[in-house]
Structures are given as C-alpha cells and as structure tokens.
Short mmCIF file of C-alpha atoms (C1' of nucleotides) in Angstrom, two decimals:
data_model
loop_
_atom_site.label_atom_id
_atom_site.label_comp_id
_atom_site.label_asym_id
_atom_site.label_seq_id
_atom_site.Cartn_x
_atom_site.Cartn_y
_atom_site.Cartn_z
CA MET A 15 154.80 178.09 58.96
CA THR A 16 154.41 181.18 57.35
CA PRO A 17 156.73 183.91 58.09
CA ALA A 18 154.38 185.52 60.19
CA HIS A 19 153.56 182.93 62.37
CA GLU A 20 157.18 181.83 62.81
CA ALA A 21 157.99 185.40 63.49
CA HIS A 22 155.15 185.71 65.89
CA ARG A 23 156.51 182.39 67.63
CA LEU A 24 159.84 184.33 68.02
CA PHE A 25 158.26 187.24 69.03
CA PHE A 26 156.78 185.66 72.25
CA GLU A 27 160.01 183.23 72.73
CA ILE A 28 161.80 186.73 73.74
CA GLY A 29 158.74 188.08 75.26
CA MET A 30 158.83 185.81 77.87
CA ARG A 31 162.56 185.62 78.54
CA GLU A 32 162.06 189.18 78.88
CA ARG A 33 158.93 189.03 81.35
CA ALA A 34 161.74 186.71 83.47
CA ARG A 35 163.90 188.77 83.37
CA TYR A 36 162.45 192.14 84.58
CA GLY A 37 160.72 190.28 87.14
CA GLN A 38 163.50 188.78 88.65
CA GLU A 39 165.50 192.24 88.31
CA LEU A 40 162.24 194.12 89.30
CA ALA A 41 162.06 191.32 92.88
CA ALA A 42 165.51 192.38 93.65
CA LEU A 43 163.87 195.95 94.15
CA GLY A 44 161.09 194.52 95.96
CA LEU A 45 158.56 195.56 93.36
CA THR A 46 155.86 193.30 91.37
CA PHE A 47 155.46 194.72 87.20
CA GLN A 48 152.24 196.25 88.42
CA LEU A 49 153.82 198.37 91.19
CA ALA A 50 156.83 199.00 88.77
CA HIS A 51 154.37 200.30 86.08
CA ALA A 52 152.42 202.37 88.24
CA LEU A 53 155.76 203.96 89.58
CA ARG A 54 156.25 204.69 86.02
CA LEU A 55 153.16 206.25 85.06
CA VAL A 56 152.94 208.40 88.12
CA GLY A 57 156.35 209.66 87.53
CA ASP A 58 155.46 211.64 84.08
CA GLU A 59 153.36 213.51 86.20
CA PRO A 60 150.66 213.46 89.16
CA ARG A 61 148.00 211.17 88.48
CA SER A 62 144.30 210.74 89.95
CA MET A 63 143.62 207.68 90.88
CA LYS A 64 140.92 207.24 88.28
CA GLU A 65 143.65 208.33 85.71
CA LEU A 66 145.80 205.94 86.89
CA ALA A 67 143.33 203.05 86.66
CA GLU A 68 143.47 203.68 83.01
CA LEU A 69 146.68 203.76 82.54
CA LEU A 70 147.16 200.52 84.29
CA VAL A 71 143.79 198.88 82.34
CA CYS A 72 142.42 197.45 85.61
CA ASP A 73 139.45 198.64 87.46
CA ALA A 74 139.50 201.68 89.78
CA SER A 75 139.26 199.59 93.23
CA ASN A 76 143.07 197.85 92.51
CA VAL A 77 144.14 201.39 92.72
CA THR A 78 143.26 201.95 95.90
CA GLY A 79 145.91 198.93 97.11
CA ILE A 80 148.12 199.77 94.68
CA ALA A 81 148.64 203.19 96.04
CA ASP A 82 148.51 202.05 99.05
CA ARG A 83 151.60 200.02 98.93
CA LEU A 84 153.34 202.58 97.33
CA GLU A 85 152.38 204.58 99.99
CA ALA A 86 153.38 202.37 102.92
CA ARG A 87 157.20 202.26 101.31
CA GLY A 88 157.38 205.88 101.00
CA LEU A 89 157.29 205.98 97.25
CA VAL A 90 154.54 207.95 96.61
CA GLU A 91 151.90 210.47 98.31
CA ARG A 92 148.36 210.85 97.76
CA ARG A 93 146.92 215.04 97.57
CA PRO A 94 144.10 216.98 97.35
CA ALA A 95 143.47 217.75 93.86
CA GLU A 96 142.69 221.49 93.26
CA GLY A 97 138.86 222.15 92.20
CA ASP A 98 137.43 218.97 93.26
CA ARG A 99 137.57 217.57 96.28
CA ARG A 100 136.62 213.97 95.71
CA VAL A 101 140.08 213.62 93.87
CA LYS A 102 143.17 212.70 95.32
CA LEU A 103 146.12 213.01 93.05
CA LEU A 104 149.50 210.67 93.30
CA ALA A 105 153.03 211.96 93.30
CA LEU A 106 156.15 210.62 94.02
CA THR A 107 158.38 211.44 96.66
CA PRO A 108 161.78 211.93 96.68
CA ALA A 109 162.63 208.52 97.49
CA GLY A 110 159.82 207.23 94.92
CA ASP A 111 161.28 209.39 92.00
CA GLU A 112 164.91 207.58 92.80
CA LEU A 113 163.66 204.12 92.95
CA ARG A 114 161.40 204.98 89.43
CA GLU A 115 164.83 205.77 88.22
CA GLN A 116 166.41 202.19 88.40
CA VAL A 117 162.98 200.73 87.30
CA LEU A 118 163.58 202.60 84.06
CA ALA A 119 166.82 201.39 83.87
CA ILE A 120 165.65 197.89 83.93
CA MET A 121 162.30 198.12 82.26
CA LEU A 122 164.23 200.13 79.43
CA GLU A 123 167.16 197.89 78.74
CA PRO A 124 166.90 196.25 75.47
CA PRO A 125 166.69 192.51 75.90
CA ALA A 126 169.87 190.30 75.28
CA ALA A 127 168.44 188.84 72.21
CA ILE A 128 168.30 192.70 70.52
CA ARG A 129 171.49 193.78 72.19
CA SER A 130 173.12 190.69 70.20
CA LEU A 131 172.20 191.75 67.01
CA SER A 132 174.22 193.70 64.52
CA ARG A 133 173.70 197.48 64.70
CA ASP A 134 172.41 196.97 60.49
CA ASP A 135 169.61 194.43 62.06
CA GLN A 136 168.90 196.65 65.07
CA VAL A 137 167.96 199.30 62.75
CA ALA A 138 166.16 197.34 60.50
CA LEU A 139 163.88 195.57 63.53
CA ARG A 140 163.31 199.12 64.54
CA ASP A 141 162.28 200.40 60.87
CA ILE A 142 159.85 197.17 60.55
CA LEU A 143 158.63 197.35 63.95
CA ARG A 144 157.75 201.08 63.13
CA ARG A 145 156.01 199.93 60.55
CA ALA A 146 154.17 196.96 61.92
CA VAL A 147 152.73 199.48 65.00
CA GLY A 148 151.82 202.03 62.28
CA ASP A 149 153.82 205.01 62.38
CA MET B 512 167.50 206.95 71.74
CA THR B 513 169.51 204.23 69.91
CA PRO B 514 167.97 201.91 67.42
CA ALA B 515 168.15 198.83 70.18
CA HIS B 516 166.19 201.03 72.71
CA GLU B 517 163.64 202.04 70.33
CA ALA B 518 163.43 198.48 69.01
CA HIS B 519 162.81 197.64 72.30
CA ARG B 520 160.05 200.06 73.04
CA LEU B 521 158.02 199.05 69.90
CA PHE B 522 158.53 195.19 70.74
CA PHE B 523 157.27 196.31 74.43
CA GLU B 524 154.29 197.81 72.98
CA ILE B 525 153.42 195.13 70.59
CA GLY B 526 153.76 192.83 73.47
CA MET B 527 151.43 194.47 76.00
CA ARG B 528 148.82 194.90 73.22
CA GLU B 529 149.04 191.10 72.50
CA ARG B 530 148.74 190.11 76.13
CA ALA B 531 145.32 192.07 76.37
CA ARG B 532 144.04 190.42 73.21
CA TYR B 533 144.93 187.07 73.96
CA GLY B 534 143.78 187.60 77.61
CA GLN B 535 140.68 188.62 76.49
CA GLU B 536 139.99 185.75 74.03
CA LEU B 537 141.09 182.98 76.58
CA ALA B 538 138.78 184.51 79.17
CA ALA B 539 135.99 184.06 76.59
CA LEU B 540 137.02 180.38 76.94
CA GLY B 541 136.89 180.77 80.82
CA LEU B 542 140.81 180.23 80.80
CA THR B 543 143.38 182.21 82.14
CA PHE B 544 146.85 182.60 80.59
CA GLN B 545 148.64 180.20 83.06
CA LEU B 546 145.83 177.58 82.51
CA ALA B 547 145.83 177.73 78.93
CA HIS B 548 149.39 177.76 78.93
CA ALA B 549 149.51 174.88 80.97
CA LEU B 550 147.16 173.16 78.92
CA ARG B 551 149.17 173.68 75.75
CA LEU B 552 152.01 172.21 77.68
CA VAL B 553 150.33 169.06 78.73
CA GLY B 554 149.10 168.65 75.35
CA ASP B 555 152.33 168.25 73.22
CA GLU B 556 152.78 164.53 75.68
CA PRO B 557 151.88 163.86 79.13
CA ARG B 558 153.67 165.46 81.79
CA SER B 559 154.59 164.80 85.54
CA MET B 560 153.49 167.83 88.09
CA LYS B 561 157.04 168.53 88.75
CA GLU B 562 157.91 168.88 84.64
CA LEU B 563 155.13 171.18 84.32
CA ALA B 564 156.35 173.12 87.36
CA GLU B 565 159.97 173.50 85.37
CA LEU B 566 157.86 174.40 82.05
CA LEU B 567 155.85 177.12 83.67
CA VAL B 568 158.63 178.29 85.90
CA CYS B 569 156.87 178.31 88.94
CA ASP B 570 156.87 176.38 92.34
CA ALA B 571 155.99 172.91 92.23
CA SER B 572 153.05 173.55 95.10
CA ASN B 573 151.34 175.70 92.53
CA VAL B 574 150.94 172.98 90.08
CA THR B 575 148.75 171.16 92.57
CA GLY B 576 145.90 174.02 91.92
CA ILE B 577 146.73 174.17 88.45
CA ALA B 578 146.09 170.43 87.91
CA ASP B 579 142.74 170.91 90.02
CA ARG B 580 141.31 173.41 88.40
CA LEU B 581 141.99 172.11 85.12
CA GLU B 582 140.74 168.73 86.54
CA ALA B 583 137.66 170.03 87.82
CA ARG B 584 136.77 171.60 84.33
CA GLY B 585 137.48 167.83 82.79
CA LEU B 586 140.18 169.23 81.07
CA VAL B 587 143.33 167.07 82.12
CA GLU B 588 143.45 164.10 84.53
CA ARG B 589 145.99 162.48 86.45
CA ARG B 590 147.26 159.02 85.94
CA PRO B 591 149.64 157.08 88.19
CA ALA B 592 153.20 156.52 86.37
CA GLU B 593 155.08 153.22 85.95
CA GLY B 594 157.79 152.57 87.84
CA ASP B 595 157.76 155.70 90.56
CA ARG B 596 154.54 155.48 92.55
CA ARG B 597 155.04 158.94 93.95
CA VAL B 598 154.78 160.62 90.01
CA LYS B 599 151.42 161.64 88.91
CA LEU B 600 151.07 162.65 84.88
CA LEU B 601 149.08 164.92 83.58
CA ALA B 602 147.30 163.78 80.42
CA LEU B 603 144.57 165.71 78.65
CA THR B 604 141.04 164.36 78.11
CA PRO B 605 138.96 164.37 75.06
CA ALA B 606 137.31 168.09 75.90
CA GLY B 607 140.81 169.11 77.33
CA ASP B 608 142.38 168.46 73.56
CA GLU B 609 139.16 170.11 72.02
CA LEU B 610 139.94 173.09 73.87
CA ARG B 611 143.53 173.48 73.70
CA GLU B 612 142.95 173.27 69.73
CA GLN B 613 140.59 176.56 70.42
CA VAL B 614 143.87 177.77 73.17
CA LEU B 615 146.48 177.19 70.32
CA ALA B 616 144.57 178.98 67.20
CA ILE B 617 144.36 182.29 69.79
CA MET B 618 147.78 181.72 71.24
CA LEU B 619 149.24 181.13 67.62
CA GLU B 620 147.45 183.89 65.82
CA PRO B 621 150.13 186.51 64.84
CA PRO B 622 149.53 189.99 66.45
CA ALA B 623 147.54 192.57 63.95
CA ALA B 624 150.82 194.55 64.15
CA ILE B 625 152.83 191.81 62.06
CA ARG B 626 150.10 190.46 59.73
CA SER B 627 149.77 194.35 58.74
CA LEU B 628 153.42 193.95 57.44
CA SER B 629 154.19 193.50 53.74
CA ARG B 630 155.08 189.96 53.01
CA ASP B 631 159.20 190.97 52.53
CA ASP B 632 159.01 193.09 55.96
CA GLN B 633 157.36 189.37 57.79
CA VAL B 634 160.05 187.60 56.09
CA ALA B 635 162.73 189.93 56.73
CA LEU B 636 161.32 190.42 60.52
CA ARG B 637 161.45 186.34 60.71
CA ASP B 638 165.15 186.18 59.82
CA ILE B 639 166.23 189.00 62.25
CA LEU B 640 164.46 187.38 65.11
CA ARG B 641 165.95 184.00 64.07
CA ARG B 642 168.99 185.64 64.74
CA ALA B 643 168.23 187.71 67.57
CA VAL B 644 167.21 183.85 69.48
CA GLY B 645 170.53 182.49 67.83
CA ASP B 646 169.44 180.42 65.79
"C1'" DT C 162 168.47 160.44 103.14
"C1'" DA C 163 166.15 162.79 98.64
"C1'" DT C 164 162.02 163.09 95.86
"C1'" DT C 165 157.21 163.55 94.47
"C1'" DG C 166 153.32 165.63 95.31
"C1'" DT C 167 150.30 168.48 98.69
"C1'" DT C 168 148.93 171.02 102.15
"C1'" DA C 169 148.63 175.42 104.90
"C1'" DT C 170 149.56 179.99 104.97
"C1'" DA C 171 150.35 184.68 103.22
"C1'" DC C 172 150.91 188.20 99.74
"C1'" DT C 173 149.59 190.40 95.10
"C1'" DC C 174 146.40 191.20 91.16
"C1'" DT C 175 142.02 191.25 89.82
"C1'" DA C 176 136.77 191.91 89.26
"C1'" DT C 177 132.11 192.99 91.29
"C1'" DA C 178 129.38 195.36 94.41
"C1'" DA C 179 128.08 198.19 98.08
"C1'" DC C 180 129.33 202.42 100.34
"C1'" DT C 181 131.06 207.90 101.62
"C1'" DA C 182 131.90 212.38 100.23
"C1'" DT C 183 131.60 215.12 97.45
"C1'" DA C 184 130.09 217.48 92.68
"C1'" DT D 834 121.56 211.58 90.04
"C1'" DA D 835 126.90 211.08 88.48
"C1'" DT D 836 131.45 210.43 90.04
"C1'" DA D 837 136.17 209.68 92.87
"C1'" DG D 838 137.29 206.77 95.91
"C1'" DT D 839 137.17 203.05 99.43
"C1'" DT D 840 136.04 198.73 101.72
"C1'" DA D 841 134.39 193.78 101.24
"C1'" DT D 842 134.72 189.88 99.14
"C1'" DA D 843 136.41 186.22 95.94
"C1'" DG D 844 138.92 183.74 92.87
"C1'" DA D 845 143.43 183.28 90.52
"C1'" DG D 846 148.93 183.18 90.67
"C1'" DT D 847 152.98 183.12 93.41
"C1'" DA D 848 156.05 181.88 96.93
"C1'" DT D 849 157.75 178.97 101.56
"C1'" DA D 850 157.58 176.01 104.75
"C1'" DA D 851 155.88 171.50 106.58
"C1'" DC D 852 154.33 167.19 106.07
"C1'" DA D 853 152.98 162.18 103.72
"C1'" DA D 854 154.21 158.28 100.53
"C1'" DT D 855 158.04 156.52 98.14
"C1'" DA D 856 162.34 156.00 96.46
#
DNA sequence: TATTGTTATACTCTATAACTATA
DNA sequence: TATAGTTATAGAGTATAACAATA
C-alpha cells in the first residue's frame, strides 16, 4: 500500500468519525446536516433560493422544502428581492442567527484526532493540506 | 485561526470534494454510497443482518431494505446461518464480487489533492494521520 | 423472556417533470 | 421565450414501534 493510499484510508476513517460526531451533535439541536449547512450559508448573507441551491449542490426544487423547514422553525424568512419580483431572498431571523452560532461551534470544532496531535504535527498537517488543496 | 482549526477546514474541504467525486462515480455503477459501502462490508466475509447494521451504524430495520435492493440486483444472497435459524447471512454472488471490485477501485483511489502532493509530503501526511488516529 | 429479522409508518434528502408568475 | 420558485411524484436513507419465528 502506497503512502498516498494509506493516507487516504486514514483520512477517510477520520472523516467517517467526524460525520458521526457532528451528526449526533446537530441532531441534539434538532438539525440534519443539510439544514445546518443551509443555515451556515444563509448566515453569511441573504441568499436567493437559486443561489442556495448552487451552494448546496442540489436541485432548486429541494430548496423549497429546506426553506420551508427552516422557516417553520422560525430560523429564516423569505423576503422579496429588489428589482426582480420572481426572486425570494432567505435571511436569518434572530433565532436563526443564534442557532447558527451553535452550528458553527459544532462544525468548526477540529476532530479529536487532530486535537490529539502535537502542536508541531498540527502545523505540519495544516501546511501539507494547504499544498494539497493548491494554495 | 489555530493550525488545528485551519487543518480541519482544509480536511473538511477535501472530504466534501471526495464525497462528490465518489458519489458521481458510484452513481455511474447504479450504486448509492450506502449500497456500495454495504457491498464492501459484505465482501470481506458473509455477514448477518445484525452485524451489517452495526458496521453501517444504522438501525437493523434499514438492513432489510438495503439487502432487498442488493438482492434484487443479484449482488448478494440471503443464506441460512448454521446453528441459529433466526439468523440470515448475506453473501456476495459472483456478480456482486465483480461489482465490488469496481467499488473498491473507486473508494480506495486517493483524492486528487493527495495525489498532487510530493512523495515526501505523502509520507509525512501518512505518518501524521497514523499518529492522529492513535496508531 | 430475549433476540433476529421483518413490516408499517413517518420524515428527510434527492432528482425529474410540469406548473406559476414574472422577466 | 427564458428564469425563479413551487408542486407533484418517486426512490433512497433514516428511526421508532410492533410483530413472527426462534432461542
């Protein structure tokens, strides 16, 4: 097994653990991954439904339901856009903004596997991953 | 942003890209991630439904449907287990074994981000990830 | 009584296609 | 005609609860 293959295997293993961790923690907030992800994206700035579909990499028809579920919980609201009456913008409510902060805390928390590394290893890992994504 | 946080962000980014890549490639084989994952796990050795549920980290009731879909496509078969007539073992058919090989080729292929690294970086990444998962 | 697998039910995520109201 | 959003529909993944067969 090459170093690249073994690195990938370990990468995948850590990723699966993470998926389980934040899945559980988001569920404790009553959120699925998709809803949490949408909440993150809407929070950066108000988004049209179409924009959100592109950011979520899903068909536009799904965004109706995602927005419905977020809106039903009072986390976002649909607003008319200026200049084009077809467009609706999704914007966070105060409650949505508050919950989004908790989502960010969960999603941005480094995995235990990374936290367990020495400071030097964390820096080396960051530098290698920067090169990997082509910085 | 700490090195651990940035490493996590980059890690997550590579993971999302990978998810999209193998999602597409598995779809070309007519498989979802869950079905492909189940096929991988069954292939190592015949598994009882309960075992498979544990390995997939899902409720046992889901495995009935997963097994149904794989069986409908002739990829696995249910076999009686010896010694306990409640238990059914899932085993690969020859067609399932063949498709599983293609699944493994897709899932074990290192991400482009890792392949693009120098040999030294690949080795360093592997070693750091080994330490991260606690080897 | 407890366990294995199944069924029934319900919710979410996903895509495609058809529809509406705008542009 | 084309686009933004919706609705209808269908399949897959998920969980809970109730059930049959077996232990």
